[in-house]
Amino acid sequence: MKPLDSILSAIKNHGHLNRRLWLSYCSALAATPILGQSVSGSIVSQPKFGSDPFLLGVASGEPTPSGVVLWTRLAPKPLEPHGGMPRDLIEVSWVISEEESLGKIVKQGKALATPQLGHSVHIEVDGLKPGHWYYFQFRAGDAKSKVGRTRTMPALESLPSQLKFGFASCQHYEQGYFTAYEHMLKDSPDMVIHLGDYLYEGKGKEKLVRKHIGNEIDSLDDYRIRHSQYRLDPHLNQMHAACPWLVTWDDHEFDNNCAGSISEEKNVDPVNFLKRRANAYQAYYEMMPLRKRSLPQGPDMTLYRTSKFGRLAEFYVLDTRQYRTDQPNNDQSSPLNAAASHPSNSMLGSQQGRWLKSELVQSQSQWNCLAQQVMMGVNNVSRDESEKYSMDQWPGYLSERADLLSFMETRQVPNPVVITGDIHTNWVNDLRVDDRDSNQAVVATEFVGTSITSGGNGQAVSPFHDILKSRNPGLKYFNNQRGYVICTVTPETWRSDYRVMESVTSPQSKVSTAASFVIENGKPGASKA
Ligand code: FE
Ligand code: CA
């Protein structure tokens, strides 16, 4: 066995970095020139900027009953390396108020934006009132950011009468305009959940709606510039400023169909792949309103976590990319064969899997929502008589999936719901331990939301719809348009409205509700509203 092969098989067997791969990663990283440079070390408390340093806007996220993360990043030239910033530490001040005019300040402070983290700022505010809207602003020198709006979560023991949130995924910049966010903003959600493919890593292509800057991204600067290009979209930028977000990634924030430290391409050196992952993860951390607990450590970054909206809803935000074993059957759509149902296949990895179960058994929430990436419904997607299931989705990790569903069933986890992105189409799936057996009880419902733009304009009535429905007993709905989902959750019902765009290739477009589905408290399964 060659050294590379033995490293790969070690990762496949264990699903995490082994010591040998870690050491070779570290020695490779020491040779990376950027880390050898030192910062000038001076603190600039009254910086002067030639142009607006707040072009990337503001954002907030990770709300709790007493606090939230406030985010910005200084970059007067966001599409240039280092965002047009000097190599200095820059003092940034912030204020938060209950009034949009910022009249009465309830908390304020100062922070240093450092070049190591791309002059991003992540403020963890605490001591706020539960269930409250707030307004916030940053300043650096004479420059002021726009005023952002955010919200704390209700008190942990309370049972709020309603939560309204939007969820989204898959926003390929080149394939359309982010007009969906303009409409989501008008729907006034309390919170947004992003389920991954926030950006795409591919090189700029001609003849699409808009063009990526540069080649396939690899370096830290590449990832930073790609994030900046996306965040300069006015609708995305505005939605981040309007309410708190919970974010998780899928594959394209790093590389298509990655599995742990394994590339979809053959003969990619896992050490180089992990160096690239460290760049991708750091740029993601820098751009998102995340807490310090998510700071990357080398090529690793902890993103799975829970978030509670009082006792009404608890979200289990999952990471099904970083710890997964390689896709079985060479990642080709396949029948549910022995490779797909092999008990060692894992989407979550053992640590996250144990954590999830332990959180689920402790839940005191009415609705328990897995916010995750790839479809959990085991759907045969073949268009002919053959059997084809996606090996990049949960059908490639069949025994772990069955174990999780039977755990939720036997432990009587209240009202489990799954929200999903990744496949650029809308689906509603009632989930069973074995989805192919309609005699089994329904355990949970999955709402798969379509893409913001990826795939371009779709069609409302798909010729594929009837074939899919006839084969898959859990499938309640399929639609191939772009858009997002608005969920309205009360103690009695969970309602999902599938909001679809007339077009994503023209900068102005109407939105409409293609379908709405409702789950009633205590009665697993969705029905059309
Ligand atoms: Fe995608
Ligand atoms: Ca994906």
Short mmCIF file of N, CA and C in Angstrom, two decimals, residues 354-410:
data_model
loop_
_atom_site.label_atom_id
_atom_site.label_comp_id
_atom_site.label_asym_id
_atom_site.label_seq_id
_atom_site.Cartn_x
_atom_site.Cartn_y
_atom_site.Cartn_z
N ARG A 354 -23.64 10.86 18.75
CA ARG A 354 -23.96 10.67 20.18
C ARG A 354 -24.50 11.96 20.79
N TRP A 355 -23.88 13.08 20.42
CA TRP A 355 -24.34 14.39 20.91
C TRP A 355 -25.80 14.63 20.52
N LEU A 356 -26.14 14.33 19.25
CA LEU A 356 -27.50 14.58 18.77
C LEU A 356 -28.52 13.79 19.59
N LYS A 357 -28.23 12.51 19.80
CA LYS A 357 -29.18 11.68 20.57
C LYS A 357 -29.31 12.20 22.00
N SER A 358 -28.20 12.60 22.57
CA SER A 358 -28.26 13.06 23.96
C SER A 358 -29.06 14.37 24.05
N GLU A 359 -28.93 15.24 23.05
CA GLU A 359 -29.74 16.47 23.04
C GLU A 359 -31.22 16.14 22.84
N LEU A 360 -31.50 15.19 21.94
CA LEU A 360 -32.90 14.86 21.64
C LEU A 360 -33.62 14.28 22.86
N VAL A 361 -32.94 13.44 23.63
CA VAL A 361 -33.64 12.87 24.80
C VAL A 361 -33.85 13.89 25.91
N GLN A 362 -33.08 14.98 25.90
CA GLN A 362 -33.25 16.00 26.94
C GLN A 362 -34.24 17.08 26.56
N SER A 363 -34.73 17.03 25.31
CA SER A 363 -35.53 18.14 24.81
C SER A 363 -36.81 18.36 25.62
N GLN A 364 -37.12 19.63 25.89
CA GLN A 364 -38.40 19.97 26.51
C GLN A 364 -39.24 20.78 25.52
N SER A 365 -38.87 20.69 24.25
CA SER A 365 -39.52 21.53 23.24
C SER A 365 -40.65 20.78 22.55
N GLN A 366 -41.64 21.55 22.12
CA GLN A 366 -42.81 21.04 21.43
C GLN A 366 -42.44 20.49 20.05
N TRP A 367 -41.61 21.24 19.30
CA TRP A 367 -41.16 20.84 17.97
C TRP A 367 -39.65 20.67 18.00
N ASN A 368 -39.17 19.59 17.41
CA ASN A 368 -37.74 19.29 17.43
C ASN A 368 -37.25 19.15 15.99
N CYS A 369 -36.47 20.16 15.57
CA CYS A 369 -36.17 20.31 14.15
C CYS A 369 -34.69 20.07 13.85
N LEU A 370 -34.41 19.06 13.03
CA LEU A 370 -33.05 18.86 12.54
C LEU A 370 -32.85 19.80 11.35
N ALA A 371 -31.93 20.76 11.49
CA ALA A 371 -31.62 21.70 10.40
C ALA A 371 -30.36 21.17 9.75
N GLN A 372 -30.50 20.58 8.57
CA GLN A 372 -29.35 19.86 8.01
C GLN A 372 -29.33 19.95 6.48
N GLN A 373 -28.40 19.24 5.86
CA GLN A 373 -28.05 19.54 4.48
C GLN A 373 -28.76 18.66 3.45
N VAL A 374 -28.60 17.35 3.55
CA VAL A 374 -28.96 16.48 2.42
C VAL A 374 -30.20 15.64 2.73
N MET A 375 -30.92 15.27 1.67
CA MET A 375 -32.26 14.68 1.83
C MET A 375 -32.23 13.40 2.67
N MET A 376 -33.14 13.37 3.65
CA MET A 376 -33.26 12.21 4.53
C MET A 376 -34.30 11.23 3.98
N GLY A 377 -35.24 11.73 3.21
CA GLY A 377 -36.23 10.86 2.56
C GLY A 377 -35.50 9.90 1.62
N VAL A 378 -35.83 8.62 1.74
CA VAL A 378 -35.18 7.62 0.88
C VAL A 378 -36.04 7.48 -0.37
N ASN A 379 -35.74 8.31 -1.35
CA ASN A 379 -36.55 8.38 -2.56
C ASN A 379 -35.81 7.78 -3.76
N ASN A 380 -36.50 6.88 -4.45
CA ASN A 380 -35.99 6.36 -5.72
C ASN A 380 -36.18 7.45 -6.77
N VAL A 381 -35.07 7.97 -7.30
CA VAL A 381 -35.15 9.11 -8.22
C VAL A 381 -34.94 8.69 -9.68
N SER A 382 -35.01 7.39 -9.94
CA SER A 382 -34.83 6.92 -11.31
C SER A 382 -36.01 7.33 -12.19
N ARG A 383 -35.71 7.63 -13.44
CA ARG A 383 -36.80 8.00 -14.36
C ARG A 383 -37.24 6.80 -15.20
N ASP A 384 -36.51 5.67 -15.06
CA ASP A 384 -36.95 4.46 -15.78
C ASP A 384 -37.27 3.38 -14.76
N GLU A 385 -37.17 2.13 -15.17
CA GLU A 385 -37.57 1.04 -14.27
C GLU A 385 -36.50 0.67 -13.24
N SER A 386 -35.31 1.27 -13.37
CA SER A 386 -34.22 0.91 -12.46
C SER A 386 -34.43 1.56 -11.08
N GLU A 387 -33.57 1.17 -10.13
CA GLU A 387 -33.61 1.79 -8.80
C GLU A 387 -32.40 2.68 -8.65
N LYS A 388 -32.63 3.94 -8.39
CA LYS A 388 -31.52 4.87 -8.20
C LYS A 388 -31.76 5.75 -6.99
N TYR A 389 -30.83 5.64 -6.05
CA TYR A 389 -30.88 6.46 -4.84
C TYR A 389 -29.56 7.23 -4.75
N SER A 390 -29.63 8.47 -4.26
CA SER A 390 -28.42 9.29 -4.18
C SER A 390 -27.52 8.81 -3.05
N MET A 391 -26.28 8.53 -3.38
CA MET A 391 -25.32 8.06 -2.37
C MET A 391 -24.68 9.22 -1.61
N ASP A 392 -24.86 10.45 -2.09
CA ASP A 392 -24.37 11.63 -1.35
C ASP A 392 -25.39 12.05 -0.29
N GLN A 393 -26.61 11.51 -0.39
CA GLN A 393 -27.66 11.83 0.58
C GLN A 393 -27.82 10.66 1.56
N TRP A 394 -28.80 10.77 2.45
CA TRP A 394 -28.96 9.75 3.51
C TRP A 394 -29.15 8.33 2.98
N PRO A 395 -29.69 8.08 1.78
CA PRO A 395 -29.75 6.69 1.29
C PRO A 395 -28.38 6.00 1.22
N GLY A 396 -27.29 6.78 1.15
CA GLY A 396 -25.95 6.18 1.18
C GLY A 396 -25.48 5.86 2.60
N TYR A 397 -26.30 6.23 3.57
CA TYR A 397 -25.93 6.07 4.98
C TYR A 397 -27.14 5.48 5.71
N LEU A 398 -27.65 4.41 5.10
CA LEU A 398 -28.96 3.87 5.42
C LEU A 398 -29.10 3.37 6.85
N SER A 399 -28.06 2.69 7.36
CA SER A 399 -28.27 2.10 8.69
C SER A 399 -28.20 3.19 9.76
N GLU A 400 -27.36 4.21 9.57
CA GLU A 400 -27.32 5.32 10.53
C GLU A 400 -28.66 6.08 10.53
N ARG A 401 -29.22 6.23 9.35
CA ARG A 401 -30.51 6.90 9.20
C ARG A 401 -31.63 6.13 9.91
N ALA A 402 -31.67 4.80 9.68
CA ALA A 402 -32.70 3.97 10.31
C ALA A 402 -32.55 4.01 11.83
N ASP A 403 -31.31 3.99 12.28
CA ASP A 403 -31.04 4.04 13.72
C ASP A 403 -31.54 5.36 14.32
N LEU A 404 -31.29 6.46 13.63
CA LEU A 404 -31.72 7.77 14.13
C LEU A 404 -33.25 7.87 14.17
N LEU A 405 -33.91 7.39 13.09
CA LEU A 405 -35.37 7.46 13.08
C LEU A 405 -35.99 6.54 14.12
N SER A 406 -35.42 5.35 14.29
CA SER A 406 -36.03 4.47 15.30
C SER A 406 -35.72 4.99 16.70
N PHE A 407 -34.60 5.68 16.87
CA PHE A 407 -34.32 6.33 18.16
C PHE A 407 -35.39 7.39 18.47
N MET A 408 -35.68 8.23 17.48
CA MET A 408 -36.69 9.28 17.70
C MET A 408 -38.06 8.67 17.98
N GLU A 409 -38.34 7.53 17.32
CA GLU A 409 -39.64 6.87 17.52
C GLU A 409 -39.73 6.24 18.91
N THR A 410 -38.72 5.43 19.28
CA THR A 410 -38.83 4.71 20.55
C THR A 410 -38.68 5.63 21.76
#
